[in-house]
XYZ file of C-alpha atoms in Angstrom:
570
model
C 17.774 37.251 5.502
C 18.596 37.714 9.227
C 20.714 41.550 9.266
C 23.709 41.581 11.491
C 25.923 44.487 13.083
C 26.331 47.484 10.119
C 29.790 46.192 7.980
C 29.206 42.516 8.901
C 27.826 40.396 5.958
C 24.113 39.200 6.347
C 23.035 35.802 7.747
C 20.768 33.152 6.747
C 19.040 30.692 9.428
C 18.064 27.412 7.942
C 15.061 27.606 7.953
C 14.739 30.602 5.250
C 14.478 29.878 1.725
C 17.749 31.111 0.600
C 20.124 29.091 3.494
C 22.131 26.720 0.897
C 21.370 23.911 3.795
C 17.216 24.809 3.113
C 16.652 21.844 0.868
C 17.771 19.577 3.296
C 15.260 20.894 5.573
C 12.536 20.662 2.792
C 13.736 16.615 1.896
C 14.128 15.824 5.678
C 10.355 17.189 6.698
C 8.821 15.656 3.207
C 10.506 12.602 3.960
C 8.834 12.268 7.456
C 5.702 12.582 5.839
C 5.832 10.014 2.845
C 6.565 7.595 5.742
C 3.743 8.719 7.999
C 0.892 7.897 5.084
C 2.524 4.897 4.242
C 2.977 3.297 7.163
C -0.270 3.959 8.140
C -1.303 2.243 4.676
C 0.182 -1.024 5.807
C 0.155 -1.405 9.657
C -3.959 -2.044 10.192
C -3.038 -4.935 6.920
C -1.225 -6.767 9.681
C -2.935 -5.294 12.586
C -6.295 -6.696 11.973
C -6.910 -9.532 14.143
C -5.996 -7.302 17.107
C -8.088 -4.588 15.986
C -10.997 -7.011 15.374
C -10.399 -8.366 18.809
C -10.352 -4.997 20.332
C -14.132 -4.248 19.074
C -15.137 -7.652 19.716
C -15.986 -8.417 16.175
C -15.887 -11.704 14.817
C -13.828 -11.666 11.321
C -15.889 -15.043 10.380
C -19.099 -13.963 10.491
C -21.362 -13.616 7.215
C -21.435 -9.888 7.005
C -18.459 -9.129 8.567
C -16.160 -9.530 5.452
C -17.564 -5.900 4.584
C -15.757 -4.694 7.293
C -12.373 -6.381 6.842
C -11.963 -5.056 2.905
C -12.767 -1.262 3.687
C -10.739 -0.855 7.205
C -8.013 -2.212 4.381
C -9.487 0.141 1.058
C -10.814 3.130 2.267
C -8.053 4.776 2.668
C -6.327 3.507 -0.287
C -9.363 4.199 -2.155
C -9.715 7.918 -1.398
C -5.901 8.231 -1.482
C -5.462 6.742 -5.620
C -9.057 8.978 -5.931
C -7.586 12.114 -4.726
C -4.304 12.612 -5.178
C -4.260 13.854 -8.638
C -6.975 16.586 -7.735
C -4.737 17.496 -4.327
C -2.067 17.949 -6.752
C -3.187 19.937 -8.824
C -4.536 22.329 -6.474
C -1.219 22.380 -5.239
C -0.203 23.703 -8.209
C -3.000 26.579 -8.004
C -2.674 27.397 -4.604
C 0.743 26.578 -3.611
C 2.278 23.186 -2.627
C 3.447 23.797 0.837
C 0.309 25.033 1.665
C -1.592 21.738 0.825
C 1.306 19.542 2.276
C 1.114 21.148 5.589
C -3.138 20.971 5.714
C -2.567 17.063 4.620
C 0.306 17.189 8.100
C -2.656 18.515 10.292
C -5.616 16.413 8.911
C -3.552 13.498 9.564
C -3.353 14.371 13.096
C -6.612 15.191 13.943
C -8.029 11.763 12.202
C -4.768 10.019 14.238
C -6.761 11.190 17.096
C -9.576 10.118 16.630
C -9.261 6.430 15.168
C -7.248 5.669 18.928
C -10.660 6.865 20.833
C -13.151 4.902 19.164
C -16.279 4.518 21.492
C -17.940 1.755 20.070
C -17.976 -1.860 19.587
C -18.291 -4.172 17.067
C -20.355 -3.272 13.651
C -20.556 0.625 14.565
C -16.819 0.498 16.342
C -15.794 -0.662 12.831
C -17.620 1.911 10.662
C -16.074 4.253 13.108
C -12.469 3.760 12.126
C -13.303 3.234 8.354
C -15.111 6.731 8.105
C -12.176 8.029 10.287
C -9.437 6.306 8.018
C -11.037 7.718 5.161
C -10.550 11.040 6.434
C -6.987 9.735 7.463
C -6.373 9.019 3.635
C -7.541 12.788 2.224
C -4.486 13.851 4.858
C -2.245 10.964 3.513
C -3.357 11.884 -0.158
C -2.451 15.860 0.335
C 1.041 14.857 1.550
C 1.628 12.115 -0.897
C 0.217 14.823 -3.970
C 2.432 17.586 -2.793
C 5.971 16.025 -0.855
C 7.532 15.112 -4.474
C 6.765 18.623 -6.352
C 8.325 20.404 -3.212
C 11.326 18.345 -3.527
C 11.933 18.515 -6.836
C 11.518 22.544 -6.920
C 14.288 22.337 -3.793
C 16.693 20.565 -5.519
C 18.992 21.325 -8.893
C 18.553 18.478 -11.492
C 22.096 17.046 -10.900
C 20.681 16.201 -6.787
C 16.950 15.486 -7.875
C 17.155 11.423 -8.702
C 19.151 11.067 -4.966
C 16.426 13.404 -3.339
C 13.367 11.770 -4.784
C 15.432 8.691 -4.585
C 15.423 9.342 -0.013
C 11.854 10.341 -0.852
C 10.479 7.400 -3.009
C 12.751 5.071 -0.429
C 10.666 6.385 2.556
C 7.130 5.973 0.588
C 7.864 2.313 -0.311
C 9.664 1.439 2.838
C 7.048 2.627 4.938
C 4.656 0.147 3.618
C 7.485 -2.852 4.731
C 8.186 -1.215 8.078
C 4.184 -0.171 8.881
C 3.953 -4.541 8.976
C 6.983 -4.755 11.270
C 5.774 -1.637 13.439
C 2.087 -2.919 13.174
C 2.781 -6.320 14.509
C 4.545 -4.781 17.871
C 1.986 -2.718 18.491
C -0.727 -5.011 18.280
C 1.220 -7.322 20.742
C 0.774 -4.397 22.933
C -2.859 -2.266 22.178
C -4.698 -2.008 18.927
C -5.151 1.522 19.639
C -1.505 2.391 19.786
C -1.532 1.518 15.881
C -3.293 4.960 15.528
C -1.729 6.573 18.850
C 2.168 6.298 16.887
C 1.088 8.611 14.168
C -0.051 11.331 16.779
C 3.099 12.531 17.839
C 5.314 12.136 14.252
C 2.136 14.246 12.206
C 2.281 16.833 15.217
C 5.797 17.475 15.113
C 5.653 17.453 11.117
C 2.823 19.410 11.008
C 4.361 22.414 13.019
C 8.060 21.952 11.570
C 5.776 22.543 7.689
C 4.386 25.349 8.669
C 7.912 26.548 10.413
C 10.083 25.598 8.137
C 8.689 24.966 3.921
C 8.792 28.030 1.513
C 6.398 27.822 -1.862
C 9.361 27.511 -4.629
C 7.259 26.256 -7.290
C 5.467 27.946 -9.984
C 1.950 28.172 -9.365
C -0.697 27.866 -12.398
C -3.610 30.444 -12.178
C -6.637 27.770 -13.851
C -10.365 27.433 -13.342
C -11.318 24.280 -11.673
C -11.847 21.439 -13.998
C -15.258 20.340 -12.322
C -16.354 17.864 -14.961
C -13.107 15.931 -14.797
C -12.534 15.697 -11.168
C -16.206 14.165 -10.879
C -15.992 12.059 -13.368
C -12.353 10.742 -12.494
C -13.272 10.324 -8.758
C -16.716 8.617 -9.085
C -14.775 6.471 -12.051
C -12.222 5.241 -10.392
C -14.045 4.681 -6.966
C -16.504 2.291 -8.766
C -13.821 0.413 -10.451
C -11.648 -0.214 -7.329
C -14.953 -1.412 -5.047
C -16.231 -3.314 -7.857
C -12.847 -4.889 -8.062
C -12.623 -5.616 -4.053
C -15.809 -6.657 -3.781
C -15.407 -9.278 -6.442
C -13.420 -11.377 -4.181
C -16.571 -12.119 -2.166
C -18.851 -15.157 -3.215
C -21.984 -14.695 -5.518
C -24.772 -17.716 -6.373
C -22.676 -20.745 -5.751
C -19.609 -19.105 -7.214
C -16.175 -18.491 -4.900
C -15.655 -14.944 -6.764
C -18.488 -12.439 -7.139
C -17.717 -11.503 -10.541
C -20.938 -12.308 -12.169
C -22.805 -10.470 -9.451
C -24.254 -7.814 -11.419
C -23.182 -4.953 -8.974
C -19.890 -5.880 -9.736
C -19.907 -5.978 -13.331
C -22.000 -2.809 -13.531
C -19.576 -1.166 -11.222
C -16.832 -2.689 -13.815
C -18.330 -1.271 -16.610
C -19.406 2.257 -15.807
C -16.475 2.889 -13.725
C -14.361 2.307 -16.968
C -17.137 4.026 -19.060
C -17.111 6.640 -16.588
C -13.270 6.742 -16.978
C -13.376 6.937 -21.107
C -14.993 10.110 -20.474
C -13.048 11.157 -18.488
C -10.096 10.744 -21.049
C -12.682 12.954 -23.387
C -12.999 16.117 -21.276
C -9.832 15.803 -20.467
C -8.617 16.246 -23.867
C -11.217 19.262 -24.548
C -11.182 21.496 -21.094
C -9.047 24.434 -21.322
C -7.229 23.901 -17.977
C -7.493 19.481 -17.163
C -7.191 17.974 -13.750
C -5.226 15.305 -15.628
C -2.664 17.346 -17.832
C -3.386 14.175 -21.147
C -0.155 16.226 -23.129
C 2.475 14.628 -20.188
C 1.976 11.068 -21.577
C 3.416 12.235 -24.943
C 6.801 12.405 -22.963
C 7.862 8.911 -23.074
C 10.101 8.664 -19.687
C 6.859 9.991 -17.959
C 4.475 7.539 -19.728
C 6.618 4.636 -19.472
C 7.884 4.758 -15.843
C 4.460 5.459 -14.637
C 3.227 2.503 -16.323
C 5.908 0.760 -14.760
C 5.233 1.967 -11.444
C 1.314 1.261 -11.567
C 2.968 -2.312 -12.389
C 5.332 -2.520 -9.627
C 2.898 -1.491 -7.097
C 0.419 -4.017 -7.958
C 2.649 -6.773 -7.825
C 4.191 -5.725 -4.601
C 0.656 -5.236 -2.998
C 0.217 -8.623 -3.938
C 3.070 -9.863 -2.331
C 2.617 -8.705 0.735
C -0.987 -9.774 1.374
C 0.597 -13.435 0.521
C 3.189 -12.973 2.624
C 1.272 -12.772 5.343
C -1.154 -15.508 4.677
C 1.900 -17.289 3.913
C 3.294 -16.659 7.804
C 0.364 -16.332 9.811
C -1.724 -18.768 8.518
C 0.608 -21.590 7.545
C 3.859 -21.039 8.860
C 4.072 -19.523 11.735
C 1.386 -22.001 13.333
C 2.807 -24.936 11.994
C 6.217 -24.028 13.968
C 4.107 -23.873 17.405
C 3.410 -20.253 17.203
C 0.203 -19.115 18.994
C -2.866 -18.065 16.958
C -2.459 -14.460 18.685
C 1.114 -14.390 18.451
C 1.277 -14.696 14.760
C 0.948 -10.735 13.448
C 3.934 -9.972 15.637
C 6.201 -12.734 14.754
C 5.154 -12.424 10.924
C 6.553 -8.123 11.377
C 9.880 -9.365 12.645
C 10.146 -12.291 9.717
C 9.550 -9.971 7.384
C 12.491 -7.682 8.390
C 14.758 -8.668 5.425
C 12.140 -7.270 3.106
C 12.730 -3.821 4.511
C 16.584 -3.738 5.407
C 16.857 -4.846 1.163
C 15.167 -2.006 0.335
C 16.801 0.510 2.574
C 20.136 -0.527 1.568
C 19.418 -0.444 -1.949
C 17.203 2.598 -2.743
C 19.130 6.071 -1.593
C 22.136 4.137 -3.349
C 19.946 4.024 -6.821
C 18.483 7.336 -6.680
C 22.541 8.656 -6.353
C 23.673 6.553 -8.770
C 20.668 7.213 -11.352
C 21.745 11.155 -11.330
C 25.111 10.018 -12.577
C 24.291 7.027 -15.273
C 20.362 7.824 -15.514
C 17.573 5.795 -14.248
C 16.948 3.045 -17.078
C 19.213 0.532 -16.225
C 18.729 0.465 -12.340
C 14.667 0.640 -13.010
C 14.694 -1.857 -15.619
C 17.477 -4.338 -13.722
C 15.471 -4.044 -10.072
C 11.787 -5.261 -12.044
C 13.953 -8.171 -13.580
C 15.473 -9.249 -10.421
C 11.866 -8.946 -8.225
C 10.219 -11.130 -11.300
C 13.276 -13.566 -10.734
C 12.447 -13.479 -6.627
C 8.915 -14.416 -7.300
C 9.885 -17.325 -9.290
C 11.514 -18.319 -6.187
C 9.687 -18.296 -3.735
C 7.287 -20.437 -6.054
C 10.317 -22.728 -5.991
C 10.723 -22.856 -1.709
C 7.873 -25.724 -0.009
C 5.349 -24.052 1.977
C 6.864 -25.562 4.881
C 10.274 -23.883 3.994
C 13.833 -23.145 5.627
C 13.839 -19.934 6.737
C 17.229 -19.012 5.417
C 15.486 -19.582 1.454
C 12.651 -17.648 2.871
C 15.151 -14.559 3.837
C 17.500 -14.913 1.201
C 14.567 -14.201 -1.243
C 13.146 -11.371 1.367
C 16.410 -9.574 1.411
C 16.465 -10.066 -2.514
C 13.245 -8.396 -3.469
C 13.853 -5.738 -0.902
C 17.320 -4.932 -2.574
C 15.486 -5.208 -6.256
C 12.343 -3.122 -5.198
C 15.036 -0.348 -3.935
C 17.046 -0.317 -7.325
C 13.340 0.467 -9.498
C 11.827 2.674 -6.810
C 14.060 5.872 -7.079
C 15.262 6.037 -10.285
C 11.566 5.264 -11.466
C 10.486 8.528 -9.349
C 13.522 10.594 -10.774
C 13.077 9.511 -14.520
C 9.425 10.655 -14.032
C 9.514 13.661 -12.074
C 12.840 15.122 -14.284
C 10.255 14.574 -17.375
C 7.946 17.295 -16.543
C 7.992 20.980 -16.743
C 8.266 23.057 -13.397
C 4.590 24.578 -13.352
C 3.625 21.009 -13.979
C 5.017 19.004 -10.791
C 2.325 19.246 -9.000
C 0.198 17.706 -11.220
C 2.768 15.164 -12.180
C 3.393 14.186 -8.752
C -0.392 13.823 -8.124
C -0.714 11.531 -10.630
C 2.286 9.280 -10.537
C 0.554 9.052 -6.534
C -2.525 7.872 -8.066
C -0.906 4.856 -10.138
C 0.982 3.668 -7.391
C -2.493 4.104 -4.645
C -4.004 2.730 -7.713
C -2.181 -0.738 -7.913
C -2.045 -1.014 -4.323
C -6.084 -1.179 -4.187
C -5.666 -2.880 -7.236
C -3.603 -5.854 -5.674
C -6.448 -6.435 -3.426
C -9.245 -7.384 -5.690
C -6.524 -9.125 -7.996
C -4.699 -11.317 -6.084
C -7.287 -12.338 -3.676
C -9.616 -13.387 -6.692
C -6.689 -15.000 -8.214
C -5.773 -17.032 -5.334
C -9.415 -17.787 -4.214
C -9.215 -19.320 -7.925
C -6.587 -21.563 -6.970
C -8.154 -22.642 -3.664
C -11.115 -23.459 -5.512
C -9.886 -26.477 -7.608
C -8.585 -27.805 -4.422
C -8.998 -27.140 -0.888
C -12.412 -28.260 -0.821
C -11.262 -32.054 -1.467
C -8.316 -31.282 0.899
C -11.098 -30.346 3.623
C -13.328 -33.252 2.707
C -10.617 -35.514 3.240
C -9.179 -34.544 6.137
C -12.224 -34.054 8.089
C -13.354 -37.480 7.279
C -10.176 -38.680 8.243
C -10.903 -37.197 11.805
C -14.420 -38.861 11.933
C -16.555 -35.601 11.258
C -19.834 -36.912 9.561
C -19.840 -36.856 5.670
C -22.080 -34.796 5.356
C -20.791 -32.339 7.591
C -17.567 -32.663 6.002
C -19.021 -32.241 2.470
C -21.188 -28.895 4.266
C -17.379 -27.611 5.567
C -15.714 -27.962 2.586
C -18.712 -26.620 0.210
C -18.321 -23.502 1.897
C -16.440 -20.803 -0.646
C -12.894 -20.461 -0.021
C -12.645 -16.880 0.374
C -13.403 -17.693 4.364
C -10.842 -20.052 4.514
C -8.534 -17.152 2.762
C -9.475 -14.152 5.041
C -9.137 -16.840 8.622
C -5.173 -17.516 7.057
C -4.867 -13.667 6.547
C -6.273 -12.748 9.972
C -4.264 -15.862 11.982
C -7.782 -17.536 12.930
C -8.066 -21.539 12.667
C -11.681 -21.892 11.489
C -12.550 -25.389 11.780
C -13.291 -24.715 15.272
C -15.998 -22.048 14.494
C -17.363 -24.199 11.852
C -17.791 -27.096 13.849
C -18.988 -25.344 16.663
C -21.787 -24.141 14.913
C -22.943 -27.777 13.729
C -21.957 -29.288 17.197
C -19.866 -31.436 15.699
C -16.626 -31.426 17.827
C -18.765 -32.408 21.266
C -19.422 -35.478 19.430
C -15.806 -36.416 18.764
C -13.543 -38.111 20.512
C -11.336 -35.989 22.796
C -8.094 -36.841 20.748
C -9.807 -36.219 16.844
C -11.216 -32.625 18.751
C -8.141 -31.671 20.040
C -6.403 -32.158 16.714
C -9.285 -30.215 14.452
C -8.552 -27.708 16.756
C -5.058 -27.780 17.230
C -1.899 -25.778 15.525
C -1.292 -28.195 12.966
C -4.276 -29.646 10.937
C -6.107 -26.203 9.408
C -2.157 -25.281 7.958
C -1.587 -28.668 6.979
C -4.932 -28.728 5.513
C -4.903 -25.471 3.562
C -0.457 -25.644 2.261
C -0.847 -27.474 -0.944
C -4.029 -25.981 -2.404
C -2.214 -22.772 -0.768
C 0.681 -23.360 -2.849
C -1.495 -24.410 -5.706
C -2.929 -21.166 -5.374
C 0.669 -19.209 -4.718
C 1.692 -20.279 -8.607
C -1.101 -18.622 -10.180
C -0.284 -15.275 -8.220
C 3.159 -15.360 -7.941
C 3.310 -15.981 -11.915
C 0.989 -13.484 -12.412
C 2.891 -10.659 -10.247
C 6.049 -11.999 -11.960
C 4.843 -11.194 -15.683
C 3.807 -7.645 -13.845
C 7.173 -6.774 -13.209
C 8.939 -8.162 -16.364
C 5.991 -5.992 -18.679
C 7.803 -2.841 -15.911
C 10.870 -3.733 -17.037
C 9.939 -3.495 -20.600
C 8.519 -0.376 -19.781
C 11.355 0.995 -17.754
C 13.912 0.193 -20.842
C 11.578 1.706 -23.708
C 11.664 5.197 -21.406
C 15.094 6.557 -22.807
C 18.241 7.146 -21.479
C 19.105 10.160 -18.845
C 16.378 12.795 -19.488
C 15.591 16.272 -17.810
C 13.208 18.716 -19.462
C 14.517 22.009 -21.000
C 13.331 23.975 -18.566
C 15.525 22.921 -15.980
C-alpha cells in the first residue's frame, strides 16, 4: 500500500499485490514468457539450413545427422525432463521465484548461442550444450507461468487467463517458424540475438513486478523419483530419436540394440518410477491427481494433441521446402523464409480462435470446445491427405487456417479443465507436469513421425530414384548405389531445403560424365521434388492417418473428462 496525505484514502500502484489491475500484470509478464520458450522451441526447426551454413557444416555428411536431431531435441529433451521437478520446487520455494531465475537463465544462454566461436562439429556442440541450458530456463518458466496465473485469477476468469496463456505457448511454436524463416534470410545468429532483449525486459519486469500468491508445500526432496524420472524419460526420448537413423541394412534403427535397450530400460526405469512414486511420503509426481478425471483425461489429451501437432509441422515443412516451394522456382536458400510466410494461416487460426475458447469455456465449461477442436484438426488432416502434393495454394490455406482455428478451440479450455482440477498447494506440481506431456509429445513427434514416414519412403522412393536416374543416363549401377542409400537422407535434405543428387553424384563423378543438358536437370529445381512427391505422399498417408487417430483418441478423452469442474477449494 502506497500512504497518501493524513484523511486521504490509501493508494495502490500496480505493481503491488493488492492493485485489483495486479493480475493483469501477472498474465501480461507470464504471457511474454510462454512465448519466449516456445518460440525458441520452433525457430532453429526452420532455421537449420542457415544455421548449418553459418558453421560451415554439411547436413549430408555421415555423422552429421547427430548434430541435426539434438540442435532440434536437446532442448525439448531437458524441457519434458525437467519441468515437473521445476514445478514442484516451485511449489517448495515459491513460484515467482523460479519463474524469474528461468527469465534470467534464458538470457544469459540467449547470449551466448549468438557468439558461438567455432565452426563446424565443435560450433555445433556449442549451441546444443548452450540450448540445453536454454531449455532448463525455458523449462522453469514453462513449470511455473500457469500456477502463477491461476493463483492471480478467481475461478470464474481462470479458463480466459490460461486460455491468453495456453494461446501464447502453442502460438509461439507457429510464429517461432514464421519469425525463424526472416531471420535466417538475414543472420543465423539473430535467431538467438531476438530472445536477448524480450528475456531482459521480462526478466527485470518478474522481479519488479510478480508477488508469491500461492501456497507453498514445506516437503523433503523426492531424490529417488526425480532420478529415476529424468534418466527414464531421457533414455526413452533419445532412444526414440535416434531410431530414425539407419541400422544393418535397415532405413530405421530400431533393431539397433542401443535403441531397444534404451526402449526398454527407459520404460523399466519409468515403472519404477510409478513405484516410488506411490510409496515416498512427499512425490515429485503427486500419482493421487490422476484419480481426478478432468486432470487425467485432458492431460492425456494434451500429450495427444502435441504429438500430432509436432508431427505436422515437421511435414509441413518438408512438404514446402523440399517439394513445393522448389517446384514453383523458389531458390534452394530461399525456401525457410518463404515456407514462415506460407505458413501464416496456421498461426492467425489459432490466434483468432484460442482467447475466444478459453472465455467461452469459463461460461459453458471446457468439454465441448476441447473435444469439438481435436475432431475438427483430425478432419484437417484427412485433408490435406486429400490435396496433390503439387497443390493450389488456396486448399493448402484453407486447411492451414482450419487447423489453426481447431488447435485454438482444444488448447485453452484443455489448460483450464486441467488446471481448475487441482487443489491450490498443488499447481505447481500440476502445471509442471501437464508441461512435461506436452514437451513430451513434442520430442515424441520427432522419433514418430520421422520413422513413420521413412517407412513410407522405403517401399518407394528407391524405385522412384532408380528410375529416374536411369532415365537421365546415370550408370545402373550408380543409380541402383543412389537409390540403395536409406531414405532417412533423402528425408533430412527435403527438411533442410538441400537437393542431394548433386552431392551424391559428385562424390561418384558421375555428373562430369553427363551430358550438359541430363546435368543441368539432376541438378536443377525440378527433378529431386518431382522425384521424391509420390513416395512423399505415399509416406504423408501413413502419418497424417496416424496423427489423425491421435487427435480423435483426444477427443475421446476430452469428452470422458466431465462437464464444468473446479475443485472445492476454490
Amino acid at each position: 500500500m502506497t500512504a497518501t496525505e493524513p484523511g486521504r484514502p490509501t493508494r495502490t500502484r500496480r505493481f503491488d499485490v493488492d492493485h485489483p489491475h495486479y493480475r493483469w500484470v501477472a498474465l501480461s509478464n507470464t504471457t511474454l514468457g510462454m512465448l519466449l520458450a516456445t518460440v525458441n522451441a520452433s525457430i532453429v526447426l526452420i532455421s537449420l539450413p542457415a544455421i548449418f551454413r553459418g558453421i560451415h557444416l554439411d547436413p549430408l555428411e555421415a555423422g552429421n545427422v547427430s548434430y541435426l536431431l539434438w540442435m532440434i531435441m536437446g532442448f525439448l529433451v531437458v524441457s519434458a525432463v525437467l519441468v515437473v521437478l521445476l514445478g514442484r520446487l516451485g511449489d517448495i520455494y515459491g513460484r515467482v521465484r523460479m519463474y524469474n531465475l528461468g527469465f534470467l537463465v534464458f538470457a544469459v544462454s540467449s547470449v551466448i548461442l549468438s557468439v558461438d566461436p567455432l565452426d563446424q562439429g565443435a560450433g555445433a556442440l556449442w549451441l546444443i550444450g548452450f540450448r540445453v541450458v536454454q531449455g532448463v530456463g525455458g523449462a522453469m518458466i514453462f513449470a511455473n507461468s500457469t500456477a502463477i496465473l491461476t493463483d492471480a485469477f478467481p475461478a470464474d476468469q481462470r479458463g480466459m487467463a490460461l486460455g491468453i496463456n495456453n494461446v501464447a505457448a502453442v502460438a509461439g511454436s507457429f510464429i517461432g517458424l514464421v519469425l525463424g524463416g526472416l531471420l535466417s534470410e538475414w543472420d543465423w545468429r539473430a535467431i538467438f540475438w531476438v530472445s536477448v532483449p524480450i528475456a531482459v525486459v521480462g526478466t527485470v519486469w518478474g522481479y519488479r513486478s510478480l508477488h508469491e500468491l500461492g501456497t507453498r508445500r514445506t516437503s523433503e526432496m523426492d531424490w529417488w523419483g526425480n532420478l529415476t524420472f529424468a534418466v527414464g524419460l531421457t533414455a526413452l526420448l533419445v532412444a526414440i530419436t535416434y531410431g530414425i537413423q539407419p541400422y544393418g541394412g535397415h532405413p530405421t534403427g530400431w533393431t539397433n540394440p542401443w535403441v531397444v535397450a534404451g526402449l526398454v530400460g527407459g520404460v523399466a526405469l519409468l515403472v519404477a518410477f510409478v513405484v516410488i512414486e506411490n510409496r515416498v511420503p512427499d512425490p515429485m509426481f503427486s500419482m493421487h491427481l490422476f484419480r481426478i478425471r478432468p486432470f487425467a483425461m485432458g492431460n492425456l489429451a494434451s500429450v495427444l494433441a502435441a504429438t500430432s501437432r509436432g508431427g505436422m509441422q515437421f511435414m509441413l515443412i518438408i512438404w514446402l521446402q523440399g517439394i513445393w516451394l522448389p517446384l514453383h522456382g523458389y531458390d534452394y536458400e530461399s525456401t525457410p523464409l518463404w515456407a514462415g510466410i506460407y505458413l501464416l494461416p496456421l498461426t492467425v487460426g489459432f490466434l483468432v480462435a484460442g482467447p475466444l475458447a478459453g472465455r467461452l469455456s469459463d461460461r459453458y465449461g471446457a468439454r465441448l470446445f476441447a473435444t469439438g477442436g481435436l475432431v475438427l484438426v483430425a478432419l484437417t488432416f484427412i485433408g490435406f491427405l486429400l490435396i496433390p502434393v503439387d497443390f493450389d495454394y488456396w486448399m493448402f490455406a484453407a486447411l492451414l487456417l482450419l487447423n489453426g482455428l481447431a488447435s485454438g478451440l482444444f488448447a485453452a479450455p484443455n489448460a483450464t479443465m486441467v488446471m481448475n482440477s487441482v487443489p491450490a498447494d498443488q499447481r505447481g506440481a500440476a502445471s509442471g507436469m501437464r508441461g512435461t506431456f506436452m514437451n513430451s509429445g513434442s520430442a515424441l513427434s520427432i522419433g514418430i513421425f520421422f520413422s513413420l514416414m521413412v517407412a513410407g519412403l522405403a517401399s518407394s522412393l528407391p524405385g522412384s530414384m532408380r528410375s529416374g536416374l536411369a532415365a537421365q543416363g546415370v550408370p545402373a549401377d550408380v543409380a541402383g548405389q543412389v537409390a540403395d542409400l536409406p531414405p532417412v537422407g533423402s528425408l533430412f535434405a527435403s527438411f533442410l531445403g538441400y537437393n542431394p543428387i548433386q552431392t551424391l553424384l559428385d562424390q561418384s563423378g558421375t555428373l562430369d560424365q553427363l551430358p550438359a543438358r541430363n546435368a543441368a536437370t539432376l541438378t536443377g529445381k525440378q527433378f529431386f521434388p518431382d522425384l521424391i512427391s509420390q513416395p512423399f505422399h505415399d509416406g504423408l498417408v501413413v502419418v497424417f492417418l496416424a496423427a489423425a487417430i491421435m487427435c480423435l483418441v483426444g477427443a475421446v478423452a476430452s469428452a470422458l473428462a466431465g462437464g464444468k469442474y473446479v475443485h472445492e477449494e476454490d
